[in-house]
mmCIF file of C-alpha atoms and ligand atoms in Angstrom:
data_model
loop_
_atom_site.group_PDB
_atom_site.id
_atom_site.type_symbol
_atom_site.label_atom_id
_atom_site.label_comp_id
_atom_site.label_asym_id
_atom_site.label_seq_id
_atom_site.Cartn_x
_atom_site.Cartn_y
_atom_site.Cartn_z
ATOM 1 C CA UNK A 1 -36.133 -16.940 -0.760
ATOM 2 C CA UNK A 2 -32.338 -17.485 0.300
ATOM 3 C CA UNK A 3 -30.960 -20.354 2.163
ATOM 4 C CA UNK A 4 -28.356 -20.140 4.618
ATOM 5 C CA UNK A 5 -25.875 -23.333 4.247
ATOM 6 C CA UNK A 6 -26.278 -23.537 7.973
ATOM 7 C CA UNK A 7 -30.200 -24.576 7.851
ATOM 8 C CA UNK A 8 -29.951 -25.825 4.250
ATOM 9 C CA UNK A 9 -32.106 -28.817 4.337
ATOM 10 C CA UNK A 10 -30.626 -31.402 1.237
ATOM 11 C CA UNK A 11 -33.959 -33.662 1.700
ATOM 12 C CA UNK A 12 -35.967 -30.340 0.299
ATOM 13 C CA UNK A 13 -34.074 -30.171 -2.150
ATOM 14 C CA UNK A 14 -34.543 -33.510 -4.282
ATOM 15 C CA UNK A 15 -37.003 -35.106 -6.226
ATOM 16 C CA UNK A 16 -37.642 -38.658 -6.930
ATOM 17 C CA UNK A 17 -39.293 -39.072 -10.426
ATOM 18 C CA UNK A 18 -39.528 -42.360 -12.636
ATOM 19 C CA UNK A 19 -38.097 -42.168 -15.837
ATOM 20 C CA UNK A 20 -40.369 -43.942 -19.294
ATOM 21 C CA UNK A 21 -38.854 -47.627 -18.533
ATOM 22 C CA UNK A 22 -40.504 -46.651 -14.756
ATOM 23 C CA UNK A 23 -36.950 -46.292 -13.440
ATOM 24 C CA UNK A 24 -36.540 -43.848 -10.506
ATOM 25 C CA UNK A 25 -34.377 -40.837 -11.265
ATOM 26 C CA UNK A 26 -33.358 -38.238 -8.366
ATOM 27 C CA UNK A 27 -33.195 -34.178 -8.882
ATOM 28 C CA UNK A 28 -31.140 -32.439 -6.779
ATOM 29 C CA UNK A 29 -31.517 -28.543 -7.111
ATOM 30 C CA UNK A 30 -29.720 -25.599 -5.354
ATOM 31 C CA UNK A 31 -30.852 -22.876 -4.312
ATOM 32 C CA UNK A 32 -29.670 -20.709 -7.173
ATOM 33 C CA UNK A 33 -31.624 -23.177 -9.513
ATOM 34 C CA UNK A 34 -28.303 -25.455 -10.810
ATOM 35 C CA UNK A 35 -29.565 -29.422 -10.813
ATOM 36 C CA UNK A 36 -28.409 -32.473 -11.421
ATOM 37 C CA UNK A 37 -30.118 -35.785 -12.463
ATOM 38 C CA UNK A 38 -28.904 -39.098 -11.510
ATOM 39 C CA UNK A 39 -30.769 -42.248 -12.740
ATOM 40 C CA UNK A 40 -31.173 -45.628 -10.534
ATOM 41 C CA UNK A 41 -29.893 -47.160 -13.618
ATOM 42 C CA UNK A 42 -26.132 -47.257 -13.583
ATOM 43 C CA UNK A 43 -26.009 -44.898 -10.537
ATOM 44 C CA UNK A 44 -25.785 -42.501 -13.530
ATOM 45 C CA UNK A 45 -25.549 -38.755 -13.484
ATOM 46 C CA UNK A 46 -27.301 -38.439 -16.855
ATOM 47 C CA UNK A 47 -27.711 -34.465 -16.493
ATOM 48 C CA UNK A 48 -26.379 -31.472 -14.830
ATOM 49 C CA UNK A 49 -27.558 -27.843 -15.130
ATOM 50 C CA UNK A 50 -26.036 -24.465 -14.260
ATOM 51 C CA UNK A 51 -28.086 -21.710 -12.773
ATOM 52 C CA UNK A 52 -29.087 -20.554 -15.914
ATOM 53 C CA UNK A 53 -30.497 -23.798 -17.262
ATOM 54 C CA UNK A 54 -27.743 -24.787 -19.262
ATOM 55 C CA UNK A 55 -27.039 -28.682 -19.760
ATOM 56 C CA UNK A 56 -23.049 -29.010 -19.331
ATOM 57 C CA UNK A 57 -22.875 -33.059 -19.607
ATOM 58 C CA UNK A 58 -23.419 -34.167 -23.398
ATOM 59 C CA UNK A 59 -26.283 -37.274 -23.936
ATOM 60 C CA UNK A 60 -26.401 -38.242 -27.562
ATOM 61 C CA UNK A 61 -29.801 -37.673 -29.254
ATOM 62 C CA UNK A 62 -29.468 -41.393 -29.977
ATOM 63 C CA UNK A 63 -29.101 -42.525 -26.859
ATOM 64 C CA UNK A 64 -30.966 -45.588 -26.042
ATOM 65 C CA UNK A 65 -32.361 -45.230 -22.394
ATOM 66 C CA UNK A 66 -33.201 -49.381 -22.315
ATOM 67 C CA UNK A 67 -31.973 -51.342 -19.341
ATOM 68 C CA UNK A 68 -29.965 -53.124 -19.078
ATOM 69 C CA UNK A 69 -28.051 -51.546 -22.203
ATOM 70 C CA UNK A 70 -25.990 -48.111 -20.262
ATOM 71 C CA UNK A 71 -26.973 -45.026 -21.707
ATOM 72 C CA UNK A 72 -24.435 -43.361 -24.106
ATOM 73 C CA UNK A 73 -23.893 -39.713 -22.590
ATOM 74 C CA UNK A 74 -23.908 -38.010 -18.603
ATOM 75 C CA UNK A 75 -21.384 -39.795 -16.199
ATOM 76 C CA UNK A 76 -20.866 -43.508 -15.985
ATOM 77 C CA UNK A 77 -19.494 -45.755 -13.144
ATOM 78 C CA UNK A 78 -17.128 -47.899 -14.440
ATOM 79 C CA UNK A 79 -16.809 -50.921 -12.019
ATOM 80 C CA UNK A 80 -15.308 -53.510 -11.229
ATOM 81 C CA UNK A 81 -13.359 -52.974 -14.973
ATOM 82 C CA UNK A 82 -12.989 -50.096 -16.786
ATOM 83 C CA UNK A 83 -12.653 -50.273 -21.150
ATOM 84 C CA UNK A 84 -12.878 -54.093 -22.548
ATOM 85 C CA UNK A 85 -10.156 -56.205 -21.364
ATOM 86 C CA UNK A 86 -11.847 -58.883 -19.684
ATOM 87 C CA UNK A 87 -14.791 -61.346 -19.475
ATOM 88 C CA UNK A 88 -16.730 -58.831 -17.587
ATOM 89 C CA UNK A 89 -19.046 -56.313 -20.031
ATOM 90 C CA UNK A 90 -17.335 -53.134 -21.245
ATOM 91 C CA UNK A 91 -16.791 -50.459 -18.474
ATOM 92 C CA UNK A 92 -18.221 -52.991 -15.864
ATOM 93 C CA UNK A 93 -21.473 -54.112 -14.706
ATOM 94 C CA UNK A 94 -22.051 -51.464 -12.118
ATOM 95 C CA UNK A 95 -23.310 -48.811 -15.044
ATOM 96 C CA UNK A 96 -26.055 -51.743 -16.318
ATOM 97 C CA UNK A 97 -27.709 -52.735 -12.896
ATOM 98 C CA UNK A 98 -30.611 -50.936 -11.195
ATOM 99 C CA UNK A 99 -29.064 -49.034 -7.758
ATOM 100 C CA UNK A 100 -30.912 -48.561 -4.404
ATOM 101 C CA UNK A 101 -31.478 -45.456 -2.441
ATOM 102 C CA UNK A 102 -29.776 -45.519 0.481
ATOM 103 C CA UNK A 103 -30.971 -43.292 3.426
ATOM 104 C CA UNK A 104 -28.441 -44.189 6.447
ATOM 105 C CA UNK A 105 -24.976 -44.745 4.336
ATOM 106 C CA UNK A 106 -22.164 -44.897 6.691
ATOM 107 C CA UNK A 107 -20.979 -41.634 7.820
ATOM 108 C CA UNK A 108 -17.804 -40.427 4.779
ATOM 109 C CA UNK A 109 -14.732 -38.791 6.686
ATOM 110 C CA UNK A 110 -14.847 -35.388 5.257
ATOM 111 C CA UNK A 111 -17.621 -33.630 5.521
ATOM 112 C CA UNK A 112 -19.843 -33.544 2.894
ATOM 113 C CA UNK A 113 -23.225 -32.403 3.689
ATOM 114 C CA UNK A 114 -23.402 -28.743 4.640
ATOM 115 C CA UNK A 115 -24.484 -26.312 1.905
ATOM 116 C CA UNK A 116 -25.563 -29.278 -0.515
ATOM 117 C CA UNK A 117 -28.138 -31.450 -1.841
ATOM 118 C CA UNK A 118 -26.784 -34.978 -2.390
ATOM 119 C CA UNK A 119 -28.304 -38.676 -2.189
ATOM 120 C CA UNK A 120 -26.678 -41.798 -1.311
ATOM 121 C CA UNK A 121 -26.948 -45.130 -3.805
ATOM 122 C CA UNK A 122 -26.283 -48.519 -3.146
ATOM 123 C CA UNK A 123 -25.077 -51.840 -5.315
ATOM 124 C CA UNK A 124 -24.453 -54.754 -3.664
ATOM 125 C CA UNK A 125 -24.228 -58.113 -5.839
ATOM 126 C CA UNK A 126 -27.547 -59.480 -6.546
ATOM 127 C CA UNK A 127 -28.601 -62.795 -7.054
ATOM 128 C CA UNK A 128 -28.063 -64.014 -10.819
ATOM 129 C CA UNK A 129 -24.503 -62.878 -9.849
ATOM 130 C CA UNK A 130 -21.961 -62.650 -13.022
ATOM 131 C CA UNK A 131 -19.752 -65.747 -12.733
ATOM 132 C CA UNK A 132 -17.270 -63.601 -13.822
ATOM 133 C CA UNK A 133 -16.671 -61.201 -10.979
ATOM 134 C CA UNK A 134 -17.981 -63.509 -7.902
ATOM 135 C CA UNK A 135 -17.159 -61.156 -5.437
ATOM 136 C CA UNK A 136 -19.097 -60.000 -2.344
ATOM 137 C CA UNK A 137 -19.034 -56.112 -2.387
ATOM 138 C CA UNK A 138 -20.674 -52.752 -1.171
ATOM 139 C CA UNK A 139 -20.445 -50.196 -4.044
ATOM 140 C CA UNK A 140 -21.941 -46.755 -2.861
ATOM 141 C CA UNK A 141 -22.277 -43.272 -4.152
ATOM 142 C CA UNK A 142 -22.931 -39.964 -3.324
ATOM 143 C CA UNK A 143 -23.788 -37.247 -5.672
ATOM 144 C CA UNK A 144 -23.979 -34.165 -4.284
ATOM 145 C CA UNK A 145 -25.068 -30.745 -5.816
ATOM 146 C CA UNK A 146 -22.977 -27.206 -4.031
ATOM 147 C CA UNK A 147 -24.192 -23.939 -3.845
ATOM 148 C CA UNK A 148 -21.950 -23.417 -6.151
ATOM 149 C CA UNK A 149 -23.398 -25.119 -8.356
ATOM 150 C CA UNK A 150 -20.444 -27.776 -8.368
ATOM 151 C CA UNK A 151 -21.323 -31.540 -9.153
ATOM 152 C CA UNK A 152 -19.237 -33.913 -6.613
ATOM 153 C CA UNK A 153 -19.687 -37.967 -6.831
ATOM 154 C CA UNK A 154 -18.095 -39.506 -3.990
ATOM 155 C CA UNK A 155 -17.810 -43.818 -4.714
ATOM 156 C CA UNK A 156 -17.028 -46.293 -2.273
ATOM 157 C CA UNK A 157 -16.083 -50.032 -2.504
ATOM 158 C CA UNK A 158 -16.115 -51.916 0.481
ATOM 159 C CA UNK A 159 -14.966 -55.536 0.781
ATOM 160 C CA UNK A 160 -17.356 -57.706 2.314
ATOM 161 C CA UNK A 161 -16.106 -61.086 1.070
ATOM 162 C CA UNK A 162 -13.811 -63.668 3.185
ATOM 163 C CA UNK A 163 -11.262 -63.194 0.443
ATOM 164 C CA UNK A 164 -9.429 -59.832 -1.103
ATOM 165 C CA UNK A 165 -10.663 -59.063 -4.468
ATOM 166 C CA UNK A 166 -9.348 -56.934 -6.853
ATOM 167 C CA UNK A 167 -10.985 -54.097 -9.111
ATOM 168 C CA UNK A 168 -10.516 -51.129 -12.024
ATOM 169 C CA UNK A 169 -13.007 -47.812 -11.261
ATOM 170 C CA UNK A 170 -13.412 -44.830 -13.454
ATOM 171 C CA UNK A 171 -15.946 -41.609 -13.939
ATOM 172 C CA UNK A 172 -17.030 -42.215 -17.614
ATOM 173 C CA UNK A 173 -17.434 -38.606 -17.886
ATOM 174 C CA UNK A 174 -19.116 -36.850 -21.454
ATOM 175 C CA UNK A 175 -18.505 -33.173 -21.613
ATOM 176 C CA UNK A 176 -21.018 -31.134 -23.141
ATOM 177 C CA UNK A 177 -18.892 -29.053 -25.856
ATOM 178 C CA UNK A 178 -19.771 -25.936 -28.664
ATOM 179 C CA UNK A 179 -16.662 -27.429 -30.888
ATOM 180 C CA UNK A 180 -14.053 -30.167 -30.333
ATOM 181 C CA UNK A 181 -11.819 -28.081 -32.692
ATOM 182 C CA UNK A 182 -12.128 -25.491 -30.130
ATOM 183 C CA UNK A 183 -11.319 -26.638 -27.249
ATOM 184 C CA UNK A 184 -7.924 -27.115 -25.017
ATOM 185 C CA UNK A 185 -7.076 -30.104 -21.996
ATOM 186 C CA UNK A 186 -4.494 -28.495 -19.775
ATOM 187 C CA UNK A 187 -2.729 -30.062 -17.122
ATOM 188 C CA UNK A 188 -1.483 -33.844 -18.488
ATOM 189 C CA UNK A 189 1.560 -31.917 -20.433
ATOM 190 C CA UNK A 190 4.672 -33.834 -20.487
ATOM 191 C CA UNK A 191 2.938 -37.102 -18.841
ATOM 192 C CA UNK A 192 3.337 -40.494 -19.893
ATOM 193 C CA UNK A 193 0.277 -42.152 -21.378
ATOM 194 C CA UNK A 194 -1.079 -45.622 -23.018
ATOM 195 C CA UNK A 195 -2.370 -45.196 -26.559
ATOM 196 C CA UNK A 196 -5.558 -47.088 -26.994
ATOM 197 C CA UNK A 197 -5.428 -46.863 -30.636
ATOM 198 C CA UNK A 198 -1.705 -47.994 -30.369
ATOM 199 C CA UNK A 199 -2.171 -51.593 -28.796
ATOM 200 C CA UNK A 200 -0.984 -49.527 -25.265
ATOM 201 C CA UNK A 201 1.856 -48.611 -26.415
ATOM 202 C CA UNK A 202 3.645 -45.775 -23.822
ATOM 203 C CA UNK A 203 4.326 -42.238 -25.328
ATOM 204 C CA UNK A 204 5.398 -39.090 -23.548
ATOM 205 C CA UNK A 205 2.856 -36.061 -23.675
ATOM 206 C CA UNK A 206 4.558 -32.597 -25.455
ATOM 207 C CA UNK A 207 4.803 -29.618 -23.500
ATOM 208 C CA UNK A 208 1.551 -28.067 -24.787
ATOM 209 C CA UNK A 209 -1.989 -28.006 -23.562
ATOM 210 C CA UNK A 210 -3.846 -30.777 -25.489
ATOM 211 C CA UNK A 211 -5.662 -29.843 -28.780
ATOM 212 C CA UNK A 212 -7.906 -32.153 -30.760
ATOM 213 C CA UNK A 213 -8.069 -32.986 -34.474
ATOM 214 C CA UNK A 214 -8.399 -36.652 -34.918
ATOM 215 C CA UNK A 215 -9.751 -39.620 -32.484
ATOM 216 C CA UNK A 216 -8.088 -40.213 -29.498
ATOM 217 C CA UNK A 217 -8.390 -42.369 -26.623
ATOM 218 C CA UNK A 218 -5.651 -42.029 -24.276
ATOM 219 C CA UNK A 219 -4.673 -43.154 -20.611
ATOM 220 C CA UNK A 220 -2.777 -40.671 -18.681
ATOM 221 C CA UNK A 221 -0.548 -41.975 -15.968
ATOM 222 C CA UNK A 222 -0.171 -40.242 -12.671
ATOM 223 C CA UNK A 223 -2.171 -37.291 -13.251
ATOM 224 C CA UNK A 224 -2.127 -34.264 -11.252
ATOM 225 C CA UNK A 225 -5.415 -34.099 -9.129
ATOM 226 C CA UNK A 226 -6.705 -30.840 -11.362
ATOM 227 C CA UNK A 227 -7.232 -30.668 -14.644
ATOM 228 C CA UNK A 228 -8.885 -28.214 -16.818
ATOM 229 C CA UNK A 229 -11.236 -28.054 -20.267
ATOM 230 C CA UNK A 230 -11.256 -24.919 -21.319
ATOM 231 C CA UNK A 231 -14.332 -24.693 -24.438
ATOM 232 C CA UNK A 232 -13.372 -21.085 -26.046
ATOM 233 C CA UNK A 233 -16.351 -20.601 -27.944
ATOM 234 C CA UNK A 234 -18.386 -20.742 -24.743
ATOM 235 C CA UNK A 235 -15.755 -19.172 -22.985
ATOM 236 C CA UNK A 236 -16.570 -21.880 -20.384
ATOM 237 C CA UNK A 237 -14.424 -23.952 -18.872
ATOM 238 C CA UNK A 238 -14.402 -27.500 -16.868
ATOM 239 C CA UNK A 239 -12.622 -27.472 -13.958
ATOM 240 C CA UNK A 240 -12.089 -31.287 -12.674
ATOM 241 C CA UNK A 241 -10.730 -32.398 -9.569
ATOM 242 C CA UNK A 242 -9.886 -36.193 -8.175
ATOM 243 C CA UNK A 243 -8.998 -37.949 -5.595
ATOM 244 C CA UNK A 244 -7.704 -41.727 -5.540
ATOM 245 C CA UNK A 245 -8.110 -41.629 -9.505
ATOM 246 C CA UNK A 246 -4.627 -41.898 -10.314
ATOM 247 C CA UNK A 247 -5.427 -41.600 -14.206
ATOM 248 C CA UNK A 248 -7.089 -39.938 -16.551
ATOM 249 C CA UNK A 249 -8.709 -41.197 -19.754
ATOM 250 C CA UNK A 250 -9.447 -39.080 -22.717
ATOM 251 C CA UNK A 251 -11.636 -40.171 -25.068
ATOM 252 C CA UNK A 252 -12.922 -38.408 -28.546
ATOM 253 C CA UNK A 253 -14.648 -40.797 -31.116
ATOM 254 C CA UNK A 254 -14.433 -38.753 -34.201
ATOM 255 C CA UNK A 255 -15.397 -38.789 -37.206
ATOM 256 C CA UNK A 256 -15.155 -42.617 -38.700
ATOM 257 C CA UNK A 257 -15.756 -44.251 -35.148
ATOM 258 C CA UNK A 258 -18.957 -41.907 -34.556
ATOM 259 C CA UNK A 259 -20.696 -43.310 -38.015
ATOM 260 C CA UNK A 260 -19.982 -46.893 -36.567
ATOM 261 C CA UNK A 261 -21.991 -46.196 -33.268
ATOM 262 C CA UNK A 262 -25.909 -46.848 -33.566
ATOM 263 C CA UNK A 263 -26.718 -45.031 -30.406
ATOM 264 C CA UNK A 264 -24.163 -41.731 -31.505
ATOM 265 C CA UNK A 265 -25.042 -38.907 -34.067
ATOM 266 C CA UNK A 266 -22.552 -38.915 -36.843
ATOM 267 C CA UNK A 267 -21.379 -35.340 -36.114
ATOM 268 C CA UNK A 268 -21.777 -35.433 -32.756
ATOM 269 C CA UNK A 269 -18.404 -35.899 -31.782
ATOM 270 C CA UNK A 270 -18.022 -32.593 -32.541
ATOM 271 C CA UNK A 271 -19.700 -31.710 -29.462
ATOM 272 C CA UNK A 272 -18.263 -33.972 -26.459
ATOM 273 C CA UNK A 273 -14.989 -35.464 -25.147
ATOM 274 C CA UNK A 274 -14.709 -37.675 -22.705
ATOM 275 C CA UNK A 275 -12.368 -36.705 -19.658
ATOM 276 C CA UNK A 276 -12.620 -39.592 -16.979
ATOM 277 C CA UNK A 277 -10.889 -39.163 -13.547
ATOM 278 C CA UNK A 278 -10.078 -43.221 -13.170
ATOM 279 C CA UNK A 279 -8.066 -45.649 -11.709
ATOM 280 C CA UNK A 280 -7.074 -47.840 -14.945
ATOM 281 C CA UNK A 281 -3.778 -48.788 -15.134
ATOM 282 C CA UNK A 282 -3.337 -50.569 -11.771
ATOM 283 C CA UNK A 283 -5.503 -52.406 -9.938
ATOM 284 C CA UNK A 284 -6.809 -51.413 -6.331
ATOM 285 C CA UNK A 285 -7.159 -54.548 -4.223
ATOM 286 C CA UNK A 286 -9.225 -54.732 -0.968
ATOM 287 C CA UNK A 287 -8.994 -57.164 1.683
ATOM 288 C CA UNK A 288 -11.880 -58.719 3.536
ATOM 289 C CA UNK A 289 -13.392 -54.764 5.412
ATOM 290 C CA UNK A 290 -11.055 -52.649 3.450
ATOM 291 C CA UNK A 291 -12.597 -49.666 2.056
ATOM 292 C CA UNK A 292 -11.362 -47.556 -1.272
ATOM 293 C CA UNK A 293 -12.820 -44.459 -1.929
ATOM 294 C CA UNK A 294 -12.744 -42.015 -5.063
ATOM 295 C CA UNK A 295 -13.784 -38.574 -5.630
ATOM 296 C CA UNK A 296 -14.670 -36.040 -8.592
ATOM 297 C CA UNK A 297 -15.452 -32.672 -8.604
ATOM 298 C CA UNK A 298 -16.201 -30.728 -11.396
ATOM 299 C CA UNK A 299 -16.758 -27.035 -11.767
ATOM 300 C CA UNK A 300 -18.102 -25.453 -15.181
ATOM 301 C CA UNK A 301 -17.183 -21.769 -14.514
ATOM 302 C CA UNK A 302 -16.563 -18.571 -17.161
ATOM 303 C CA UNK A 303 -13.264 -18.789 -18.318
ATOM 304 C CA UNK A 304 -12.590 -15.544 -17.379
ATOM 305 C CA UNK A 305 -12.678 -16.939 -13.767
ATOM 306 C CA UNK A 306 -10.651 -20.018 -13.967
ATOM 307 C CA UNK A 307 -7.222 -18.903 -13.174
ATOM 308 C CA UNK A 308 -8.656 -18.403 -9.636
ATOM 309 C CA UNK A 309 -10.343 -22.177 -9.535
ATOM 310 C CA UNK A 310 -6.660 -23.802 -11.823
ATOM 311 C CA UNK A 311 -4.676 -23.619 -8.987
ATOM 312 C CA UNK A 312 -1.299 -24.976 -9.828
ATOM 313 C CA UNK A 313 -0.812 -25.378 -5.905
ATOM 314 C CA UNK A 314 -3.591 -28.070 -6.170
ATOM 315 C CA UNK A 315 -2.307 -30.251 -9.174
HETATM 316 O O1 TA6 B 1 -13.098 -43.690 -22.562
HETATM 317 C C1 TA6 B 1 -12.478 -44.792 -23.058
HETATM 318 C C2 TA6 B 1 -13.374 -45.843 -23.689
HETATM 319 O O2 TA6 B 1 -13.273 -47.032 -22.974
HETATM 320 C C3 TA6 B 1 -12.994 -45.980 -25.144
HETATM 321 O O3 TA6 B 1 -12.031 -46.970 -25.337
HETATM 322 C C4 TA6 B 1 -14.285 -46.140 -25.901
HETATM 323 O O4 TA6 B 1 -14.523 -47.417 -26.331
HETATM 324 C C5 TA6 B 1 -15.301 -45.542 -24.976
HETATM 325 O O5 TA6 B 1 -14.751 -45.446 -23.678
HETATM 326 C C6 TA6 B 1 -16.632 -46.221 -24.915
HETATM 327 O O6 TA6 B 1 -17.539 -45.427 -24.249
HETATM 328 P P1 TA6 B 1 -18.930 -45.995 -23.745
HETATM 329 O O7 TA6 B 1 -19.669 -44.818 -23.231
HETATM 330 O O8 TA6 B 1 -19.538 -46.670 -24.926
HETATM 331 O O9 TA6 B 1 -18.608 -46.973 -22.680
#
């Protein structure tokens, strides 16, 4: 039975199951059978399905799924840090603490809803409080599942302290691949960017589509707002679209890093790369009621498709 977008009815369309710690996990599911699963642990979209079944995020088959220790694999939210620079656990604290369902989040300004399953998550600082970020906040999230078959998150930070505060955000995002030595990143040619494994240094991108070899974890400054993974072998490709994420981060393991990892198979790198829409180089800073937001889209479609979704026009 089809659904119209006009009486499509999201609450039908998502399931609340507890996962083996007895952590509540959400399904969304469209009508043409795509889903998505996002844990209450992290706020994390730790799977996402095509209408055909097929997983597109990559989860390592050593993941450990133990709070409060983030899952390695699916989509992370980095907050209020993104990487390891500070006192604050790597990627943030946001991706280790146990979210709430939200069922009357503030209205967004775009429209959102129609056509789409989606829930709404909440973080809000908790009692035992890290020192470290002492901050009064509203964190929330919306994941939303399209017709389509698209997978949008939708992250807000709202200042409710007396006093601004400042933050890093980014979409930890794993990409399910056939081969790393397969695949191209097009669409951060000829940008700047701060090599991880170079202290930070600042190079300049070449004028070709990135290509992957070796390990590489990369910050991309000023990114266009669409970028593309194109996987050959699966003649699939990952069509990824931000908003208020001025960066991008790029992250492949390989083959010597991947060994050193307890919860990461030691070919498995072979099979994911990180592509993170963030907001990593500068800081954002709210005053007391400010609001930030940042989107993500992504799109897995046939490659043969894509020119029509890799619209220059949007970059
Ligand atoms: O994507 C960048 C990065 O911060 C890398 O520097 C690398 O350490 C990786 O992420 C860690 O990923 P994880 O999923 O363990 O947080």
């Amino acid at each position: 039975m089809g659904h119209s977008s006009a009486v499509w009815d999201h609450r039908a369309a998502i399931e609340l199951i507890k996962d083996w710690n007895g952590i509540d996990q959400v399904v969304l599911r469209n009508p043409q059978g795509a889903s998505a699963r996002v844990s209450l642990h992290g706020g994390r979209v730790i799977s996402w399905r095509n209408d055909l079944g097929e997983e597109l995020l990559f989860s390592s088959s050593k993941a450990i799924f133990k709070s409060p220790k983030a899952m390695r694999g699916g989509i992370s939210i980095c907050f209020p840090q993104f990487g390891n620079c500070s006192s604050i656990e790597q990627q943030g604290f946001a991706r280790n603490k146990i979210w709430m369902i939200e069922d009357d989040a503030p209205p967004l300004l775009k429209n959102d809803i129609r056509g789409k399953s989606f829930i709404d998550l909440l973080l809000k600082p908790g009692e035992e409080e890290p020192k470290c970020w002492p901050h009064g906040f509203e964190l929330r999230l919306r994941v939303s599942l399209a017709s389509d078959g698209n997978l949008a998150l939708i992250s807000r930070v709202r200042n409710i302290n007396g006093k601004p505060f400042s933050f890093l955000f980014g979409y930890h995002t794993y990409l399910s691949l056939s081969d790393i030595s397969e695949v191209r990143l097009e669409g951060l040619e000829t940008l700047d960017y701060l090599d991880n494994l170079c202290q930070r240094e600042r190079f300049t991108e070449q004028g070709d589509a990135l290509t992957f070899e070796s390990e590489v974890d990369r910050v991309y400054l000023c990114s266009p707002n669409c970028i593309a993974v194109l996987d050959h072998e699966r003649k699939r490709t990952y069509v990824i679209r931000k908003e208020g994420l001025p960066d991008v981060v790029v992250w492949n393991p390989w083959e010597k890093k991947s060994k050193a990892m307890t919860d990461f198979g030691d070919e498995e790198y072979k099979q994911m790369l990180c592509v993170d829409g963030a907001a990593v180089e500068k800081l954002i800073t709210l005053k007391p009621g400010e609001e930030w937001t940042g989107r993500l889209e992504l799109a897995a479609v046939p490659s043969s498709f894509c020119s029509d979704y890799f619209d220059p026009q949007l970059k």
